[in-house]
Backbone as JSON, one array per atom type, in Angstrom:
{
  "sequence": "XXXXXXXXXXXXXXXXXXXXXXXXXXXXXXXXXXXXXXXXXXXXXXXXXXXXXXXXXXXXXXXXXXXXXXXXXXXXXXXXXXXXXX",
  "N": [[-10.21, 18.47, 19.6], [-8.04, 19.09, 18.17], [-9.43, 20.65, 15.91], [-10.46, 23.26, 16.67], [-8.83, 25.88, 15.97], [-5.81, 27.96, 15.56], [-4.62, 29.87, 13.43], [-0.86, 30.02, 12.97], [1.88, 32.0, 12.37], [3.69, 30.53, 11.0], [4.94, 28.12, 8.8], [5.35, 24.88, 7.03], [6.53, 23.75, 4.58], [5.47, 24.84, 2.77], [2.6, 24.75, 3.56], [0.45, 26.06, 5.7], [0.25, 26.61, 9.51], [-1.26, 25.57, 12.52], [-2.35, 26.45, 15.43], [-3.55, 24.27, 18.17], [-4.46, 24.06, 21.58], [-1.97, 23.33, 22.92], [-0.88, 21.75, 20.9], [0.59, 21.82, 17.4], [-1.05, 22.17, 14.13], [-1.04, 20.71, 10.82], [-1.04, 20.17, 7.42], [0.32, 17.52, 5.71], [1.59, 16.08, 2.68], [-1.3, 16.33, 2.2], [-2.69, 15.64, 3.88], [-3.93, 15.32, 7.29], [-1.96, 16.16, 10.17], [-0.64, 16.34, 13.04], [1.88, 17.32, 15.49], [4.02, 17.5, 18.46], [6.55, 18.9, 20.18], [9.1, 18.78, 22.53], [11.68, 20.05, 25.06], [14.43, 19.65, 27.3], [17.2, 20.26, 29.32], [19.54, 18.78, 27.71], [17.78, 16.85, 27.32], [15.5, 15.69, 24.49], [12.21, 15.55, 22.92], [9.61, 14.38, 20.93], [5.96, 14.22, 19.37], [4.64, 12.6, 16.6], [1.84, 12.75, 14.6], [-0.14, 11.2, 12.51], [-3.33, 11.56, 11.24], [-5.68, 10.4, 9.63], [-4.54, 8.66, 8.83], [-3.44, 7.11, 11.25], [-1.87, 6.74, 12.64], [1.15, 7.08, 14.69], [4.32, 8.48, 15.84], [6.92, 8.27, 18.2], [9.44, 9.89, 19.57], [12.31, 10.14, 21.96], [14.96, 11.83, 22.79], [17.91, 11.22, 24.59], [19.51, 13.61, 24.14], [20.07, 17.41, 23.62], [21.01, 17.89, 21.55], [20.37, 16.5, 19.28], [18.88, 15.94, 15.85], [15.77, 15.81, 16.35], [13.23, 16.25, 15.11], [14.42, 15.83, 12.33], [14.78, 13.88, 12.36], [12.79, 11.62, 13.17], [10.79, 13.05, 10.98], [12.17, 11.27, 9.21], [11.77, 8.98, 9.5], [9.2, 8.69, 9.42], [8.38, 9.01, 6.7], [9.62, 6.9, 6.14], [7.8, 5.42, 7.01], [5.85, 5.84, 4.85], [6.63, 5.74, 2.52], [6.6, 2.81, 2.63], [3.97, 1.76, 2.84], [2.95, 3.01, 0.42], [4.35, 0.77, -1.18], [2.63, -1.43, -1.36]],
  "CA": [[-9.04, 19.06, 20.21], [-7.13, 19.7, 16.8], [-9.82, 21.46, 15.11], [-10.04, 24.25, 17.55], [-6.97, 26.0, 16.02], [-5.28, 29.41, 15.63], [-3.46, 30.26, 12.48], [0.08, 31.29, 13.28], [2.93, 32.75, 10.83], [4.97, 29.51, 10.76], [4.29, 27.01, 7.5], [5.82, 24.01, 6.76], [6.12, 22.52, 3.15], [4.38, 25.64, 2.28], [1.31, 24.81, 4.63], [0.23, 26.71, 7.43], [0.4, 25.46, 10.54], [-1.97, 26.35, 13.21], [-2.04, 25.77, 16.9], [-4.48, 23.7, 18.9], [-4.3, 23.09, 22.48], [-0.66, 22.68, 23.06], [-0.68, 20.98, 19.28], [0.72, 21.75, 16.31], [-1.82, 21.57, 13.5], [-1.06, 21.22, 9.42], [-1.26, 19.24, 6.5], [1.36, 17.09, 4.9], [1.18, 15.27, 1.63], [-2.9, 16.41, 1.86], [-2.79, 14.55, 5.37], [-3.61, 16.3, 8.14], [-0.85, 15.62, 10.35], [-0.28, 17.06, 14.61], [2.73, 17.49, 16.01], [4.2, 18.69, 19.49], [7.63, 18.88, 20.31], [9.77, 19.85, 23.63], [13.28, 19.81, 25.09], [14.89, 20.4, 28.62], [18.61, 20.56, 29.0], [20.44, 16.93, 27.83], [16.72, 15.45, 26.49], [14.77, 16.11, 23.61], [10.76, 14.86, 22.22], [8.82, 14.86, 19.59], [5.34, 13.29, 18.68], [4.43, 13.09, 15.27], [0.19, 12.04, 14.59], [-1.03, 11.47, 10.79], [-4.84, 11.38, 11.93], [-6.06, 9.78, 8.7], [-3.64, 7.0, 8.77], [-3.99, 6.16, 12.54], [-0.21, 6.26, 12.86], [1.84, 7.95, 15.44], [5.51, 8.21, 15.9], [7.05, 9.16, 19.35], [11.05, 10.03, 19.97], [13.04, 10.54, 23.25], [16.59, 11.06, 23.41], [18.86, 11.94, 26.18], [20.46, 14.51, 23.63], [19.45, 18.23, 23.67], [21.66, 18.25, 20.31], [19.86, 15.81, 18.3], [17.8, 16.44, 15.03], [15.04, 14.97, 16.56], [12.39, 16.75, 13.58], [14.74, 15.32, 11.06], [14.89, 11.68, 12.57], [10.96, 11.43, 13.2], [10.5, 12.68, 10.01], [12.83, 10.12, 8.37], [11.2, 7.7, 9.74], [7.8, 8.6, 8.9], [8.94, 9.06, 4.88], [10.25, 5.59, 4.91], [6.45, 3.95, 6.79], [4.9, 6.29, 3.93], [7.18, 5.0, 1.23], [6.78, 1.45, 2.62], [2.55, 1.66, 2.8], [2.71, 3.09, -1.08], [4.69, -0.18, -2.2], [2.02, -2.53, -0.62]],
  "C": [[-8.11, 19.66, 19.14], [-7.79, 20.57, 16.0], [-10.36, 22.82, 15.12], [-9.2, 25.01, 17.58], [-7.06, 27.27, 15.53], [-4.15, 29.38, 14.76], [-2.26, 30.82, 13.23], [0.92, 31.64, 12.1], [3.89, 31.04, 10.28], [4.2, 28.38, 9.49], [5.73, 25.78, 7.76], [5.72, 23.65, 5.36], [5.22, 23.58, 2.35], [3.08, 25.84, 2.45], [1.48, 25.58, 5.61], [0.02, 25.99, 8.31], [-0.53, 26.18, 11.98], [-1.64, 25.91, 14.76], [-3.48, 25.12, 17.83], [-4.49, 23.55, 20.32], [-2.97, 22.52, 22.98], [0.14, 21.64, 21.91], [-0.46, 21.56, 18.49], [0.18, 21.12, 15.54], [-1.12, 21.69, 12.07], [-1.77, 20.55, 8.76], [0.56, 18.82, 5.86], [1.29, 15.96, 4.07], [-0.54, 14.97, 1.64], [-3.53, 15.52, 3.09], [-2.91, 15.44, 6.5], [-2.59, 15.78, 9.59], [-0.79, 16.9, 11.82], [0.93, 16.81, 14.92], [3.3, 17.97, 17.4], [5.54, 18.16, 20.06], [8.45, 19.32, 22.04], [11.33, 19.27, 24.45], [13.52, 20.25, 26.25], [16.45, 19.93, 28.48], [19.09, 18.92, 29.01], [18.86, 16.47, 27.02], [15.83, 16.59, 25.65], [13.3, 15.02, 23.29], [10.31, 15.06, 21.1], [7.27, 13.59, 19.51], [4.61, 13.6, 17.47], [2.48, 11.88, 15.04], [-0.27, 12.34, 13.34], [-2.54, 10.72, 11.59], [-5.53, 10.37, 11.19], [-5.79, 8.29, 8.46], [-3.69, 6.15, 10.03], [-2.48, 5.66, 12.97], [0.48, 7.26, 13.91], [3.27, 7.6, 15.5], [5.89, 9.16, 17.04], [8.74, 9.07, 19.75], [10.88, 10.09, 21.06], [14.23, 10.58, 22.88], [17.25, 12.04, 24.43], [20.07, 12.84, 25.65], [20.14, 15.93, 23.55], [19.97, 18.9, 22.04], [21.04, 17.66, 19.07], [18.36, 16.69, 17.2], [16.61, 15.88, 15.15], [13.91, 14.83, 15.53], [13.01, 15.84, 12.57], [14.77, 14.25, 11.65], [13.5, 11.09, 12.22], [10.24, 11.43, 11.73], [11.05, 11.46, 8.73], [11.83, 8.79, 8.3], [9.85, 7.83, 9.33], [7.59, 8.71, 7.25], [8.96, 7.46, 4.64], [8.82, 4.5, 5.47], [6.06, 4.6, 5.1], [5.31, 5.59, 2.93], [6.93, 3.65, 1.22], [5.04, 0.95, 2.46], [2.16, 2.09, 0.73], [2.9, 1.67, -1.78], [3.55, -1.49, -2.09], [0.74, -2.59, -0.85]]
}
């Protein structure tokens, strides 16, 4: 389902990012890493899928203002940082 994918213009991190299936495909930190995001008025989503690692991370909030990208990724910095020390 992810490897089925369609370059588009958008990069991340200086990766390209392709599209799969209603998925956002890249790489991050040499990880290949899915994404898919969406928002209706007042709530926001996000799920974030490192494939390799077997980890997922899934928001909600009842804000249409929130950085939901920058939270998700926070949080996925500090498992990564916390799986390096270990």
């Amino acid at each position: 389902m992810w490897n089925d994918t369609i370059k588009t213009p958008l990069t991340m991190d200086n990766e390209a990012m392709y599209y799969a299936y209603g998925w956002m495909t890249n790489k991050v930190n040499g990880k290949q890493f899915v994404h898919h995001g969406g928002s209706l008025p007042g709530f926001k989503s996000v799920y974030f899928r490192y494939v390799a690692d077997k980890t997922a991370i899934l928001f909600w909030t009842n804000s249409d203002t929130a950085d939901i990208y920058g939270i998700a990724f926070g949080v996925s910095d500090l498992l990564q940082s916390k799986d390096k020390k270990n």
